[in-house]
GROMACS .gro file of C-alpha atoms in nm:
model
  322
    1UNK     CA    1  -0.070  -1.201  -0.637
    2UNK     CA    2  -0.397  -1.292  -0.834
    3UNK     CA    3  -0.708  -1.361  -0.700
    4UNK     CA    4  -0.749  -1.738  -0.796
    5UNK     CA    5  -0.492  -1.866  -0.579
    6UNK     CA    6  -0.451  -1.930  -0.191
    7UNK     CA    7  -0.210  -1.715  -0.027
    8UNK     CA    8  -0.034  -1.848   0.286
    9UNK     CA    9   0.186  -1.571   0.501
   10UNK     CA   10   0.419  -1.718   0.774
   11UNK     CA   11   0.571  -1.498   1.009
   12UNK     CA   12   0.800  -1.540   1.329
   13UNK     CA   13   1.127  -1.563   1.480
   14UNK     CA   14   1.375  -1.681   1.236
   15UNK     CA   15   1.515  -2.007   1.259
   16UNK     CA   16   1.659  -2.292   1.041
   17UNK     CA   17   1.409  -2.542   0.881
   18UNK     CA   18   1.103  -2.328   0.855
   19UNK     CA   19   1.055  -2.312   0.500
   20UNK     CA   20   1.119  -2.719   0.483
   21UNK     CA   21   0.850  -2.765   0.737
   22UNK     CA   22   0.560  -2.569   0.570
   23UNK     CA   23   0.632  -2.682   0.235
   24UNK     CA   24   0.642  -3.042   0.308
   25UNK     CA   25   0.281  -3.003   0.480
   26UNK     CA   26   0.146  -2.861   0.162
   27UNK     CA   27   0.307  -3.116  -0.047
   28UNK     CA   28   0.150  -3.393   0.131
   29UNK     CA   29  -0.173  -3.252   0.101
   30UNK     CA   30  -0.153  -3.226  -0.283
   31UNK     CA   31  -0.089  -2.879  -0.285
   32UNK     CA   32   0.094  -2.718  -0.580
   33UNK     CA   33   0.316  -2.382  -0.470
   34UNK     CA   34   0.304  -2.152  -0.775
   35UNK     CA   35   0.520  -1.876  -0.592
   36UNK     CA   36   0.748  -1.879  -0.286
   37UNK     CA   37   0.917  -1.552  -0.138
   38UNK     CA   38   1.095  -1.514   0.182
   39UNK     CA   39   1.271  -1.248   0.358
   40UNK     CA   40   1.424  -1.176   0.720
   41UNK     CA   41   1.424  -0.835   0.853
   42UNK     CA   42   1.561  -0.725   1.216
   43UNK     CA   43   1.535  -1.114   1.327
   44UNK     CA   44   1.150  -1.134   1.199
   45UNK     CA   45   1.109  -1.402   0.938
   46UNK     CA   46   0.875  -1.383   0.651
   47UNK     CA   47   0.774  -1.611   0.374
   48UNK     CA   48   0.473  -1.547   0.149
   49UNK     CA   49   0.332  -1.855  -0.080
   50UNK     CA   50   0.080  -1.834  -0.346
   51UNK     CA   51  -0.047  -2.214  -0.386
   52UNK     CA   52  -0.293  -2.376  -0.594
   53UNK     CA   53  -0.552  -2.591  -0.355
   54UNK     CA   54  -0.778  -2.678  -0.637
   55UNK     CA   55  -0.662  -3.058  -0.615
   56UNK     CA   56  -0.588  -3.072  -0.230
   57UNK     CA   57  -0.662  -3.406  -0.038
   58UNK     CA   58  -0.817  -3.226   0.246
   59UNK     CA   59  -1.078  -2.958   0.317
   60UNK     CA   60  -1.023  -2.576   0.314
   61UNK     CA   61  -1.084  -2.599   0.692
   62UNK     CA   62  -0.860  -2.881   0.765
   63UNK     CA   63  -0.552  -2.735   0.587
   64UNK     CA   64  -0.628  -2.400   0.796
   65UNK     CA   65  -0.619  -2.609   1.102
   66UNK     CA   66  -0.287  -2.811   1.010
   67UNK     CA   67  -0.143  -2.479   0.921
   68UNK     CA   68  -0.216  -2.324   1.241
   69UNK     CA   69  -0.101  -2.647   1.438
   70UNK     CA   70   0.230  -2.622   1.264
   71UNK     CA   71   0.249  -2.294   1.339
   72UNK     CA   72   0.183  -2.336   1.703
   73UNK     CA   73   0.464  -2.592   1.711
   74UNK     CA   74   0.696  -2.387   1.554
   75UNK     CA   75   0.624  -2.041   1.709
   76UNK     CA   76   0.490  -1.915   1.383
   77UNK     CA   77   0.196  -1.704   1.288
   78UNK     CA   78   0.027  -1.849   0.991
   79UNK     CA   79  -0.224  -1.692   0.775
   80UNK     CA   80  -0.458  -1.843   0.528
   81UNK     CA   81  -0.671  -1.674   0.258
   82UNK     CA   82  -0.844  -1.865   0.015
   83UNK     CA   83  -1.012  -1.696  -0.292
   84UNK     CA   84  -1.348  -1.703  -0.123
   85UNK     CA   85  -1.215  -1.507   0.173
   86UNK     CA   86  -1.116  -1.222  -0.051
   87UNK     CA   87  -1.478  -1.165  -0.215
   88UNK     CA   88  -1.562  -0.896   0.023
   89UNK     CA   89  -1.294  -0.696   0.117
   90UNK     CA   90  -1.226  -0.528   0.431
   91UNK     CA   91  -1.019  -0.217   0.486
   92UNK     CA   92  -0.865  -0.084   0.813
   93UNK     CA   93  -0.777   0.267   0.802
   94UNK     CA   94  -0.476   0.390   1.034
   95UNK     CA   95  -0.466   0.769   1.121
   96UNK     CA   96  -0.298   1.037   1.338
   97UNK     CA   97  -0.468   1.388   1.357
   98UNK     CA   98  -0.517   1.507   0.992
   99UNK     CA   99  -0.855   1.411   0.868
  100UNK     CA  100  -0.846   1.485   0.479
  101UNK     CA  101  -0.752   1.149   0.370
  102UNK     CA  102  -0.982   0.970   0.570
  103UNK     CA  103  -1.279   1.187   0.463
  104UNK     CA  104  -1.208   1.121   0.130
  105UNK     CA  105  -1.222   0.772   0.174
  106UNK     CA  106  -1.525   0.784   0.389
  107UNK     CA  107  -1.693   0.983   0.117
  108UNK     CA  108  -1.614   0.722  -0.155
  109UNK     CA  109  -1.714   0.443   0.077
  110UNK     CA  110  -2.058   0.612   0.134
  111UNK     CA  111  -2.106   0.679  -0.263
  112UNK     CA  112  -2.012   0.292  -0.324
  113UNK     CA  113  -1.716   0.372  -0.525
  114UNK     CA  114  -1.494   0.146  -0.323
  115UNK     CA  115  -1.633  -0.187  -0.389
  116UNK     CA  116  -1.496  -0.286  -0.031
  117UNK     CA  117  -1.621  -0.199   0.355
  118UNK     CA  118  -1.417   0.032   0.574
  119UNK     CA  119  -1.417  -0.189   0.878
  120UNK     CA  120  -1.229  -0.019   1.148
  121UNK     CA  121  -1.025   0.281   1.218
  122UNK     CA  122  -0.736   0.292   1.416
  123UNK     CA  123  -0.538   0.567   1.533
  124UNK     CA  124  -0.249   0.644   1.762
  125UNK     CA  125  -0.458   0.945   1.906
  126UNK     CA  126  -0.822   0.976   1.945
  127UNK     CA  127  -0.862   1.290   1.714
  128UNK     CA  128  -1.021   1.089   1.428
  129UNK     CA  129  -1.265   0.903   1.637
  130UNK     CA  130  -1.556   1.182   1.581
  131UNK     CA  131  -1.543   1.112   1.208
  132UNK     CA  132  -1.529   0.757   1.217
  133UNK     CA  133  -1.821   0.756   1.461
  134UNK     CA  134  -2.028   0.981   1.228
  135UNK     CA  135  -2.012   0.682   0.948
  136UNK     CA  136  -2.058   0.429   1.219
  137UNK     CA  137  -1.720   0.281   1.182
  138UNK     CA  138  -1.552   0.111   1.494
  139UNK     CA  139  -1.241   0.339   1.613
  140UNK     CA  140  -0.972   0.236   1.816
  141UNK     CA  141  -0.692   0.425   1.980
  142UNK     CA  142  -0.365   0.234   2.009
  143UNK     CA  143  -0.164   0.544   2.134
  144UNK     CA  144  -0.002   0.616   2.455
  145UNK     CA  145  -0.031   0.989   2.594
  146UNK     CA  146   0.286   1.056   2.353
  147UNK     CA  147   0.139   0.872   2.044
  148UNK     CA  148   0.353   0.581   2.049
  149UNK     CA  149   0.170   0.285   1.918
  150UNK     CA  150   0.104  -0.050   2.065
  151UNK     CA  151   0.182  -0.286   1.776
  152UNK     CA  152   0.082  -0.595   1.958
  153UNK     CA  153  -0.282  -0.426   1.980
  154UNK     CA  154  -0.252  -0.323   1.617
  155UNK     CA  155  -0.169  -0.675   1.495
  156UNK     CA  156  -0.466  -0.784   1.727
  157UNK     CA  157  -0.710  -0.543   1.565
  158UNK     CA  158  -0.610  -0.596   1.207
  159UNK     CA  159  -0.687  -0.997   1.259
  160UNK     CA  160  -0.988  -0.934   1.476
  161UNK     CA  161  -1.132  -0.723   1.200
  162UNK     CA  162  -0.981  -0.948   0.920
  163UNK     CA  163  -0.823  -0.673   0.723
  164UNK     CA  164  -0.743  -0.733   0.339
  165UNK     CA  165  -0.601  -0.382   0.299
  166UNK     CA  166  -0.457  -0.159   0.523
  167UNK     CA  167  -0.487   0.225   0.425
  168UNK     CA  168  -0.250   0.462   0.608
  169UNK     CA  169  -0.433   0.792   0.573
  170UNK     CA  170  -0.143   1.028   0.723
  171UNK     CA  171  -0.043   0.777   0.978
  172UNK     CA  172   0.259   0.926   1.155
  173UNK     CA  173   0.401   0.615   1.287
  174UNK     CA  174   0.651   0.353   1.124
  175UNK     CA  175   0.530   0.012   1.109
  176UNK     CA  176   0.799  -0.266   1.194
  177UNK     CA  177   0.858  -0.563   0.986
  178UNK     CA  178   0.648  -0.749   1.256
  179UNK     CA  179   0.329  -0.573   1.089
  180UNK     CA  180   0.456  -0.509   0.728
  181UNK     CA  181   0.564  -0.884   0.664
  182UNK     CA  182   0.216  -0.994   0.772
  183UNK     CA  183   0.055  -0.753   0.499
  184UNK     CA  184   0.299  -0.739   0.219
  185UNK     CA  185   0.165  -0.569  -0.089
  186UNK     CA  186  -0.159  -0.472   0.109
  187UNK     CA  187  -0.040  -0.165   0.284
  188UNK     CA  188  -0.076   0.153   0.129
  189UNK     CA  189   0.050   0.504   0.225
  190UNK     CA  190   0.060   0.851   0.120
  191UNK     CA  191   0.344   1.043   0.133
  192UNK     CA  192   0.347   1.426   0.080
  193UNK     CA  193   0.674   1.458  -0.159
  194UNK     CA  194   0.720   1.323  -0.523
  195UNK     CA  195   0.925   1.012  -0.392
  196UNK     CA  196   1.191   0.913  -0.398
  197UNK     CA  197   1.280   1.300  -0.316
  198UNK     CA  198   1.200   1.416   0.036
  199UNK     CA  199   1.149   1.089   0.240
  200UNK     CA  200   1.066   1.045   0.617
  201UNK     CA  201   0.933   1.323   0.825
  202UNK     CA  202   0.857   1.709   0.730
  203UNK     CA  203   0.855   1.661   0.351
  204UNK     CA  204   0.692   1.962   0.271
  205UNK     CA  205   0.964   2.132   0.493
  206UNK     CA  206   1.236   1.993   0.308
  207UNK     CA  207   1.077   2.110  -0.043
  208UNK     CA  208   1.046   2.446   0.077
  209UNK     CA  209   1.409   2.467   0.208
  210UNK     CA  210   1.552   2.297  -0.125
  211UNK     CA  211   1.358   2.573  -0.326
  212UNK     CA  212   1.186   2.313  -0.599
  213UNK     CA  213   0.924   2.479  -0.833
  214UNK     CA  214   0.734   2.149  -0.860
  215UNK     CA  215   0.635   1.956  -0.537
  216UNK     CA  216   0.378   1.680  -0.495
  217UNK     CA  217   0.261   1.355  -0.335
  218UNK     CA  218   0.317   1.003  -0.381
  219UNK     CA  219   0.086   0.676  -0.271
  220UNK     CA  220   0.291   0.367  -0.254
  221UNK     CA  221   0.280   0.035  -0.091
  222UNK     CA  222   0.480   0.012   0.230
  223UNK     CA  223   0.774  -0.210   0.262
  224UNK     CA  224   1.023  -0.237   0.548
  225UNK     CA  225   1.211   0.010   0.383
  226UNK     CA  226   1.075   0.370   0.501
  227UNK     CA  227   0.926   0.562   0.228
  228UNK     CA  228   1.096   0.341  -0.067
  229UNK     CA  229   0.778   0.105  -0.155
  230UNK     CA  230   0.663   0.057  -0.490
  231UNK     CA  231   0.478   0.400  -0.625
  232UNK     CA  232   0.132   0.339  -0.721
  233UNK     CA  233   0.007   0.698  -0.802
  234UNK     CA  234   0.148   1.065  -0.748
  235UNK     CA  235   0.019   1.420  -0.793
  236UNK     CA  236   0.209   1.741  -0.869
  237UNK     CA  237   0.141   2.126  -0.803
  238UNK     CA  238   0.381   2.432  -0.835
  239UNK     CA  239   0.534   2.597  -0.588
  240UNK     CA  240   0.539   2.947  -0.563
  241UNK     CA  241   0.852   3.169  -0.481
  242UNK     CA  242   0.680   3.303  -0.166
  243UNK     CA  243   0.547   2.950  -0.038
  244UNK     CA  244   0.548   2.860   0.317
  245UNK     CA  245   0.470   2.526   0.478
  246UNK     CA  246   0.090   2.623   0.551
  247UNK     CA  247   0.090   2.685   0.167
  248UNK     CA  248   0.240   2.361   0.069
  249UNK     CA  249  -0.021   2.176   0.293
  250UNK     CA  250  -0.299   2.400   0.143
  251UNK     CA  251  -0.202   2.263  -0.220
  252UNK     CA  252  -0.081   1.936  -0.128
  253UNK     CA  253  -0.333   1.773   0.115
  254UNK     CA  254  -0.632   1.754  -0.160
  255UNK     CA  255  -0.377   1.586  -0.370
  256UNK     CA  256  -0.267   1.361  -0.091
  257UNK     CA  257  -0.641   1.250  -0.065
  258UNK     CA  258  -0.671   1.221  -0.432
  259UNK     CA  259  -0.372   1.017  -0.491
  260UNK     CA  260  -0.452   0.776  -0.207
  261UNK     CA  261  -0.799   0.728  -0.301
  262UNK     CA  262  -0.695   0.650  -0.683
  263UNK     CA  263  -0.424   0.389  -0.543
  264UNK     CA  264  -0.675   0.239  -0.304
  265UNK     CA  265  -0.925   0.203  -0.604
  266UNK     CA  266  -0.656   0.058  -0.839
  267UNK     CA  267  -0.540  -0.210  -0.553
  268UNK     CA  268  -0.922  -0.312  -0.466
  269UNK     CA  269  -1.031  -0.377  -0.830
  270UNK     CA  270  -0.697  -0.590  -0.894
  271UNK     CA  271  -0.569  -0.349  -1.154
  272UNK     CA  272  -0.217  -0.315  -1.011
  273UNK     CA  273   0.042  -0.571  -0.948
  274UNK     CA  274   0.379  -0.565  -0.781
  275UNK     CA  275   0.681  -0.707  -0.968
  276UNK     CA  276   1.054  -0.638  -0.853
  277UNK     CA  277   0.985  -0.326  -0.665
  278UNK     CA  278   0.778  -0.158  -0.936
  279UNK     CA  279   0.378  -0.154  -0.981
  280UNK     CA  280   0.249  -0.237  -1.312
  281UNK     CA  281  -0.100  -0.169  -1.422
  282UNK     CA  282  -0.310  -0.448  -1.592
  283UNK     CA  283  -0.472  -0.443  -1.916
  284UNK     CA  284  -0.833  -0.341  -1.762
  285UNK     CA  285  -0.677  -0.025  -1.565
  286UNK     CA  286  -0.765   0.224  -1.784
  287UNK     CA  287  -0.931   0.554  -1.663
  288UNK     CA  288  -0.718   0.566  -1.357
  289UNK     CA  289  -0.491   0.893  -1.315
  290UNK     CA  290  -0.161   0.785  -1.227
  291UNK     CA  291   0.044   1.080  -1.270
  292UNK     CA  292  -0.029   1.420  -1.404
  293UNK     CA  293  -0.368   1.472  -1.566
  294UNK     CA  294  -0.420   1.379  -1.957
  295UNK     CA  295  -0.471   1.791  -2.042
  296UNK     CA  296  -0.104   1.854  -1.942
  297UNK     CA  297  -0.018   1.713  -2.281
  298UNK     CA  298  -0.185   2.016  -2.447
  299UNK     CA  299   0.053   2.258  -2.296
  300UNK     CA  300   0.381   2.026  -2.301
  301UNK     CA  301   0.606   2.069  -2.602
  302UNK     CA  302   0.647   1.777  -2.802
  303UNK     CA  303   0.965   1.882  -3.018
  304UNK     CA  304   1.251   1.947  -3.053
  305UNK     CA  305   1.362   1.569  -2.971
  306UNK     CA  306   1.701   1.407  -3.075
  307UNK     CA  307   1.718   1.280  -3.455
  308UNK     CA  308   1.489   1.555  -3.596
  309UNK     CA  309   1.766   1.799  -3.668
  310UNK     CA  310   1.962   1.543  -3.832
  311UNK     CA  311   1.699   1.431  -4.048
  312UNK     CA  312   1.607   1.785  -4.178
  313UNK     CA  313   1.978   1.852  -4.252
  314UNK     CA  314   2.014   1.549  -4.480
  315UNK     CA  315   1.662   1.666  -4.636
  316UNK     CA  316   1.866   1.995  -4.697
  317UNK     CA  317   2.168   1.828  -4.826
  318UNK     CA  318   1.991   1.663  -5.102
  319UNK     CA  319   1.790   1.958  -5.183
  320UNK     CA  320   2.104   2.125  -5.289
  321UNK     CA  321   2.270   1.850  -5.502
  322UNK     CA  322   2.323   1.937  -5.871
   0.00000   0.00000   0.00000
């Protein structure tokens, strides 16, 4: 969505008449709906609206209160984000035990390369707490002794820290629709494979077992379908014949951090958009590395391509005419 519209997200149990109740409230206040999308997954209803509030007949605070009151009446959670609410973006980082992606995000933040604040780190183990404390960022452990996440606690924390973007820095838990729907196109994950190949767990192991010669990593938006969200950036590396899992990690982890950081920058700068399950980089989105580095072009063959052979043959046939 563009940054000059008000974003409204409605989440709750699926029921009839929900869309009509919300849209009627907006119409009565002189608000024009520019885009509306709805979905239901596992009994969870989600409606996302982009609306123009420039000519509404009430204040922003009144609209927010009215929508929250309607949500309470219908048993819905309603989030409202006015353009001014997004001027300083807040990042919530989720992690488990691996530190490399979180470290890259912290370094970029400390060097003023993000243009946003890392407001909180949330883990399902406490392994990353020392790193968060080193950078003076609050850390919350929402996992039990086995690392199972408390999703209600997670939702409360994301609301408390007013997260604009959620970054999964090797967070080894699946988020349910109850979380994903609240932050659609605002959750970025990095996966250790060139998606759509090798989704799910143990991606490096899958690559070794399949004997691939080239492996890689993918940063993508999170959807309710595991590892199938719109791809933002990818990186690739060669796989030696004798590569084991540890060698794959050694080669892949720096690229995971790099691809994730590039995807985060694209999102924060508003240089990437999502349409029909694919990302598009906007005109001002130059200077990013979306896939392989440009220098690879120097060693990539550019011929032959289909059609050149027949053109040459035509030239030769003409040359032999009497």
